């Protein structure tokens, strides 16, 4: 790998691997526990969750989106596995809110956004529903009494309305009553679909989840990535042709390619390969190529990952958000777990050093969501600290030392 990042003096140039040291592993678990403690304040006394300000105080915004609810359930299921006291309270709170507010009793499925007791956005999105599957699967892993019911219900919705068996992919969006909303097809929902399908396989042992995850991976990593110089276009037409002119929401559906998603999908393919019994295939090599290309393309002078690239790998949006760095840590940590290479260790140390010096809030806990080119906190893009999901997994995936996801540490 051509790594042009200059190495700072000190522990970065020392031989060996941080993950082999008790000091680093203890630090990772401590970081995870601090995040879990910080986001525990998300629980409202009434149904739903707060978004937290930088200091951990609740923001007045009462909007609740489906991915926020489900990611908290999933994250605190991971917290339960590492012994965080109080995880069950947040899991129970999230599972109850999914049933009482997000669940659409008139048309089936799960509503995207609520504002108090009122529906704010009634669309039915594959992106949201695969996160329901992830939450249900993680809850089942820890024995939550409502997990089986939720798993059965969301699987039925995904099978009925989102899964395109001919393509082997998830379509994206419907109106509340399941009438067509658009012909958009996207990589993001399918990538998180792989994540949820693998979690469901780990929770249930049902091979259909593993098979479907493999079909999605075959399309994006087996077909699209090699043809696109190991970069992943985000947006597609209804017949799954790359839509190079698409420019939707600049935050959630930006034009071009999003290297942070290459980290996620590369790691997920390694997980799928591991759960499939490590067959004699090219999965480790193609995962590595995808991850390495994103590292080379997206790493910015001074540190951090560019948010988006054009189709040739040039930086399109240089915003430095927390989540691509968190996902790069998880991806590189997984490469190290599979095959210890010093070049991966260089990346791992530099990614964590940058995250620790810029994103990690050492005073209050959690990660700041965005920094500028000087490493100063940017407050104009996100309200407070919107998420524990990415940064928690950055600690736990490397710490597990395994390619599969839901395992005791």
PDB file of N, CA and C in Angstrom, residues 202-252:
ATOM      1  N   UNK A 202     -26.164 -14.333  12.578  1.00  0.00           N
ATOM      2  CA  UNK A 202     -25.500 -14.667  13.842  1.00  0.00           C
ATOM      3  C   UNK A 202     -26.511 -14.931  14.949  1.00  0.00           C
ATOM      4  N   UNK A 203     -27.625 -14.207  14.917  1.00  0.00           N
ATOM      5  CA  UNK A 203     -28.631 -14.349  15.972  1.00  0.00           C
ATOM      6  C   UNK A 203     -29.484 -15.597  15.803  1.00  0.00           C
ATOM      7  N   UNK A 204     -29.731 -16.013  14.546  1.00  0.00           N
ATOM      8  CA  UNK A 204     -30.706 -17.074  14.300  1.00  0.00           C
ATOM      9  C   UNK A 204     -30.126 -18.328  13.665  1.00  0.00           C
ATOM     10  N   UNK A 205     -29.010 -18.201  12.943  1.00  0.00           N
ATOM     11  CA  UNK A 205     -28.479 -19.325  12.198  1.00  0.00           C
ATOM     12  C   UNK A 205     -29.205 -19.599  10.892  1.00  0.00           C
ATOM     13  N   UNK A 206     -30.160 -18.764  10.509  1.00  0.00           N
ATOM     14  CA  UNK A 206     -30.933 -18.969   9.290  1.00  0.00           C
ATOM     15  C   UNK A 206     -30.079 -18.593   8.082  1.00  0.00           C
ATOM     16  N   UNK A 207     -29.823 -19.556   7.205  1.00  0.00           N
ATOM     17  CA  UNK A 207     -28.911 -19.360   6.084  1.00  0.00           C
ATOM     18  C   UNK A 207     -29.405 -18.328   5.073  1.00  0.00           C
ATOM     19  N   UNK A 208     -30.713 -18.048   5.037  1.00  0.00           N
ATOM     20  CA  UNK A 208     -31.204 -17.088   4.045  1.00  0.00           C
ATOM     21  C   UNK A 208     -30.577 -15.709   4.255  1.00  0.00           C
ATOM     22  N   UNK A 209     -30.316 -15.364   5.506  1.00  0.00           N
ATOM     23  CA  UNK A 209     -29.695 -14.070   5.786  1.00  0.00           C
ATOM     24  C   UNK A 209     -28.276 -14.021   5.222  1.00  0.00           C
ATOM     25  N   UNK A 210     -27.533 -15.085   5.410  1.00  0.00           N
ATOM     26  CA  UNK A 210     -26.157 -15.133   4.917  1.00  0.00           C
ATOM     27  C   UNK A 210     -26.133 -15.116   3.389  1.00  0.00           C
ATOM     28  N   UNK A 211     -27.066 -15.846   2.781  1.00  0.00           N
ATOM     29  CA  UNK A 211     -27.133 -15.910   1.326  1.00  0.00           C
ATOM     30  C   UNK A 211     -27.451 -14.546   0.729  1.00  0.00           C
ATOM     31  N   UNK A 212     -28.427 -13.861   1.306  1.00  0.00           N
ATOM     32  CA  UNK A 212     -28.793 -12.554   0.771  1.00  0.00           C
ATOM     33  C   UNK A 212     -27.678 -11.532   0.958  1.00  0.00           C
ATOM     34  N   UNK A 213     -27.020 -11.580   2.090  1.00  0.00           N
ATOM     35  CA  UNK A 213     -25.870 -10.684   2.289  1.00  0.00           C
ATOM     36  C   UNK A 213     -24.812 -10.934   1.224  1.00  0.00           C
ATOM     37  N   UNK A 214     -24.588 -12.195   0.893  1.00  0.00           N
ATOM     38  CA  UNK A 214     -23.605 -12.529  -0.125  1.00  0.00           C
ATOM     39  C   UNK A 214     -23.984 -12.019  -1.499  1.00  0.00           C
ATOM     40  N   UNK A 215     -25.268 -12.039  -1.822  1.00  0.00           N
ATOM     41  CA  UNK A 215     -25.706 -11.533  -3.128  1.00  0.00           C
ATOM     42  C   UNK A 215     -25.469 -10.020  -3.239  1.00  0.00           C
ATOM     43  N   UNK A 216     -25.746  -9.302  -2.170  1.00  0.00           N
ATOM     44  CA  UNK A 216     -25.498  -7.854  -2.182  1.00  0.00           C
ATOM     45  C   UNK A 216     -24.006  -7.573  -2.329  1.00  0.00           C
ATOM     46  N   UNK A 217     -23.193  -8.292  -1.575  1.00  0.00           N
ATOM     47  CA  UNK A 217     -21.746  -8.102  -1.656  1.00  0.00           C
ATOM     48  C   UNK A 217     -21.212  -8.446  -3.039  1.00  0.00           C
ATOM     49  N   UNK A 218     -21.744  -9.491  -3.654  1.00  0.00           N
ATOM     50  CA  UNK A 218     -21.296  -9.865  -4.993  1.00  0.00           C
ATOM     51  C   UNK A 218     -21.554  -8.734  -5.984  1.00  0.00           C
ATOM     52  N   UNK A 219     -22.686  -8.058  -5.848  1.00  0.00           N
ATOM     53  CA  UNK A 219     -22.999  -6.977  -6.782  1.00  0.00           C
ATOM     54  C   UNK A 219     -22.034  -5.811  -6.599  1.00  0.00           C
ATOM     55  N   UNK A 220     -21.895  -5.338  -5.366  1.00  0.00           N
ATOM     56  CA  UNK A 220     -21.130  -4.114  -5.150  1.00  0.00           C
ATOM     57  C   UNK A 220     -19.621  -4.341  -5.165  1.00  0.00           C
ATOM     58  N   UNK A 221     -19.147  -5.410  -4.548  1.00  0.00           N
ATOM     59  CA  UNK A 221     -17.696  -5.635  -4.497  1.00  0.00           C
ATOM     60  C   UNK A 221     -17.239  -6.550  -5.620  1.00  0.00           C
ATOM     61  N   UNK A 222     -18.063  -7.531  -5.984  1.00  0.00           N
ATOM     62  CA  UNK A 222     -17.670  -8.431  -7.057  1.00  0.00           C
ATOM     63  C   UNK A 222     -17.794  -7.823  -8.440  1.00  0.00           C
ATOM     64  N   UNK A 223     -18.810  -6.962  -8.659  1.00  0.00           N
ATOM     65  CA  UNK A 223     -19.057  -6.420 -10.004  1.00  0.00           C
ATOM     66  C   UNK A 223     -18.733  -4.926 -10.120  1.00  0.00           C
ATOM     67  N   UNK A 224     -19.301  -4.128  -9.239  1.00  0.00           N
ATOM     68  CA  UNK A 224     -19.186  -2.674  -9.391  1.00  0.00           C
ATOM     69  C   UNK A 224     -17.781  -2.182  -9.047  1.00  0.00           C
ATOM     70  N   UNK A 225     -17.250  -2.571  -7.901  1.00  0.00           N
ATOM     71  CA  UNK A 225     -15.969  -2.019  -7.440  1.00  0.00           C
ATOM     72  C   UNK A 225     -14.824  -2.259  -8.424  1.00  0.00           C
ATOM     73  N   UNK A 226     -14.612  -3.479  -8.950  1.00  0.00           N
ATOM     74  CA  UNK A 226     -13.496  -3.659  -9.889  1.00  0.00           C
ATOM     75  C   UNK A 226     -13.638  -2.823 -11.154  1.00  0.00           C
ATOM     76  N   UNK A 227     -14.879  -2.632 -11.616  1.00  0.00           N
ATOM     77  CA  UNK A 227     -15.105  -1.844 -12.827  1.00  0.00           C
ATOM     78  C   UNK A 227     -14.926  -0.351 -12.594  1.00  0.00           C
ATOM     79  N   UNK A 228     -14.937   0.071 -11.321  1.00  0.00           N
ATOM     80  CA  UNK A 228     -14.850   1.489 -10.966  1.00  0.00           C
ATOM     81  C   UNK A 228     -13.546   1.806 -10.235  1.00  0.00           C
ATOM     82  N   UNK A 229     -12.493   1.023 -10.519  1.00  0.00           N
ATOM     83  CA  UNK A 229     -11.180   1.251  -9.891  1.00  0.00           C
ATOM     84  C   UNK A 229     -11.254   1.217  -8.368  1.00  0.00           C
ATOM     85  N   UNK A 230     -12.073   0.301  -7.862  1.00  0.00           N
ATOM     86  CA  UNK A 230     -12.202   0.033  -6.436  1.00  0.00           C
ATOM     87  C   UNK A 230     -12.759   1.231  -5.660  1.00  0.00           C
ATOM     88  N   UNK A 231     -13.622   1.967  -6.346  1.00  0.00           N
ATOM     89  CA  UNK A 231     -14.440   3.001  -5.692  1.00  0.00           C
ATOM     90  C   UNK A 231     -15.899   2.614  -5.897  1.00  0.00           C
ATOM     91  N   UNK A 232     -16.757   2.994  -4.958  1.00  0.00           N
ATOM     92  CA  UNK A 232     -18.143   2.539  -4.992  1.00  0.00           C
ATOM     93  C   UNK A 232     -19.101   3.687  -5.270  1.00  0.00           C
ATOM     94  N   UNK A 233     -19.681   3.756  -6.465  1.00  0.00           N
ATOM     95  CA  UNK A 233     -20.754   4.716  -6.694  1.00  0.00           C
ATOM     96  C   UNK A 233     -21.913   4.474  -5.724  1.00  0.00           C
ATOM     97  N   UNK A 234     -22.568   5.544  -5.345  1.00  0.00           N
ATOM     98  CA  UNK A 234     -23.636   5.473  -4.351  1.00  0.00           C
ATOM     99  C   UNK A 234     -25.024   5.276  -4.962  1.00  0.00           C
ATOM    100  N   UNK A 235     -25.246   5.794  -6.168  1.00  0.00           N
ATOM    101  CA  UNK A 235     -26.615   5.975  -6.647  1.00  0.00           C
ATOM    102  C   UNK A 235     -26.842   5.239  -7.963  1.00  0.00           C
ATOM    103  N   UNK A 236     -28.049   4.650  -8.084  1.00  0.00           N
ATOM    104  CA  UNK A 236     -28.360   3.793  -9.212  1.00  0.00           C
ATOM    105  C   UNK A 236     -29.779   4.064  -9.712  1.00  0.00           C
ATOM    106  N   UNK A 237     -30.005   3.696 -10.969  1.00  0.00           N
ATOM    107  CA  UNK A 237     -31.340   3.786 -11.549  1.00  0.00           C
ATOM    108  C   UNK A 237     -32.164   2.567 -11.136  1.00  0.00           C
ATOM    109  N   UNK A 238     -33.411   2.550 -11.556  1.00  0.00           N
ATOM    110  CA  UNK A 238     -34.309   1.467 -11.155  1.00  0.00           C
ATOM    111  C   UNK A 238     -33.851   0.109 -11.673  1.00  0.00           C
ATOM    112  N   UNK A 239     -33.083   0.076 -12.774  1.00  0.00           N
ATOM    113  CA  UNK A 239     -32.563  -1.192 -13.281  1.00  0.00           C
ATOM    114  C   UNK A 239     -31.095  -1.403 -12.893  1.00  0.00           C
ATOM    115  N   UNK A 240     -30.648  -0.713 -11.849  1.00  0.00           N
ATOM    116  CA  UNK A 240     -29.350  -0.904 -11.226  1.00  0.00           C
ATOM    117  C   UNK A 240     -28.186  -0.559 -12.148  1.00  0.00           C
ATOM    118  N   UNK A 241     -28.372   0.525 -12.913  1.00  0.00           N
ATOM    119  CA  UNK A 241     -27.272   1.137 -13.635  1.00  0.00           C
ATOM    120  C   UNK A 241     -26.777   2.343 -12.830  1.00  0.00           C
ATOM    121  N   UNK A 242     -25.466   2.585 -12.829  1.00  0.00           N
ATOM    122  CA  UNK A 242     -24.917   3.705 -12.068  1.00  0.00           C
ATOM    123  C   UNK A 242     -25.526   5.014 -12.568  1.00  0.00           C
ATOM    124  N   UNK A 243     -26.015   5.810 -11.647  1.00  0.00           N
ATOM    125  CA  UNK A 243     -26.588   7.113 -11.975  1.00  0.00           C
ATOM    126  C   UNK A 243     -25.542   8.184 -11.646  1.00  0.00           C
ATOM    127  N   UNK A 244     -24.698   8.501 -12.607  1.00  0.00           N
ATOM    128  CA  UNK A 244     -23.574   9.396 -12.352  1.00  0.00           C
ATOM    129  C   UNK A 244     -24.005  10.853 -12.205  1.00  0.00           C
ATOM    130  N   UNK A 245     -25.187  11.178 -12.641  1.00  0.00           N
ATOM    131  CA  UNK A 245     -25.653  12.555 -12.529  1.00  0.00           C
ATOM    132  C   UNK A 245     -26.470  12.838 -11.297  1.00  0.00           C
ATOM    133  N   UNK A 246     -26.676  11.832 -10.453  1.00  0.00           N
ATOM    134  CA  UNK A 246     -27.532  12.012  -9.286  1.00  0.00           C
ATOM    135  C   UNK A 246     -26.852  12.901  -8.244  1.00  0.00           C
ATOM    136  N   UNK A 247     -27.595  13.851  -7.726  1.00  0.00           N
ATOM    137  CA  UNK A 247     -27.110  14.708  -6.640  1.00  0.00           C
ATOM    138  C   UNK A 247     -28.292  15.013  -5.740  1.00  0.00           C
ATOM    139  N   UNK A 248     -28.492  14.168  -4.741  1.00  0.00           N
ATOM    140  CA  UNK A 248     -29.612  14.337  -3.833  1.00  0.00           C
ATOM    141  C   UNK A 248     -29.223  15.159  -2.630  1.00  0.00           C
ATOM    142  N   UNK A 249     -29.748  14.810  -1.484  1.00  0.00           N
ATOM    143  CA  UNK A 249     -29.421  15.503  -0.254  1.00  0.00           C
ATOM    144  C   UNK A 249     -27.908  15.495  -0.054  1.00  0.00           C
ATOM    145  N   UNK A 250     -27.270  16.672   0.115  1.00  0.00           N
ATOM    146  CA  UNK A 250     -25.796  16.705   0.182  1.00  0.00           C
ATOM    147  C   UNK A 250     -25.228  16.022   1.412  1.00  0.00           C
ATOM    148  N   UNK A 251     -26.053  15.803   2.441  1.00  0.00           N
ATOM    149  CA  UNK A 251     -25.567  15.099   3.620  1.00  0.00           C
ATOM    150  C   UNK A 251     -25.827  13.605   3.527  1.00  0.00           C
ATOM    151  N   UNK A 252     -27.041  13.211   3.145  1.00  0.00           N
ATOM    152  CA  UNK A 252     -27.417  11.800   3.219  1.00  0.00           C
ATOM    153  C   UNK A 252     -27.356  11.082   1.874  1.00  0.00           C
TER     154      UNK A 252
END
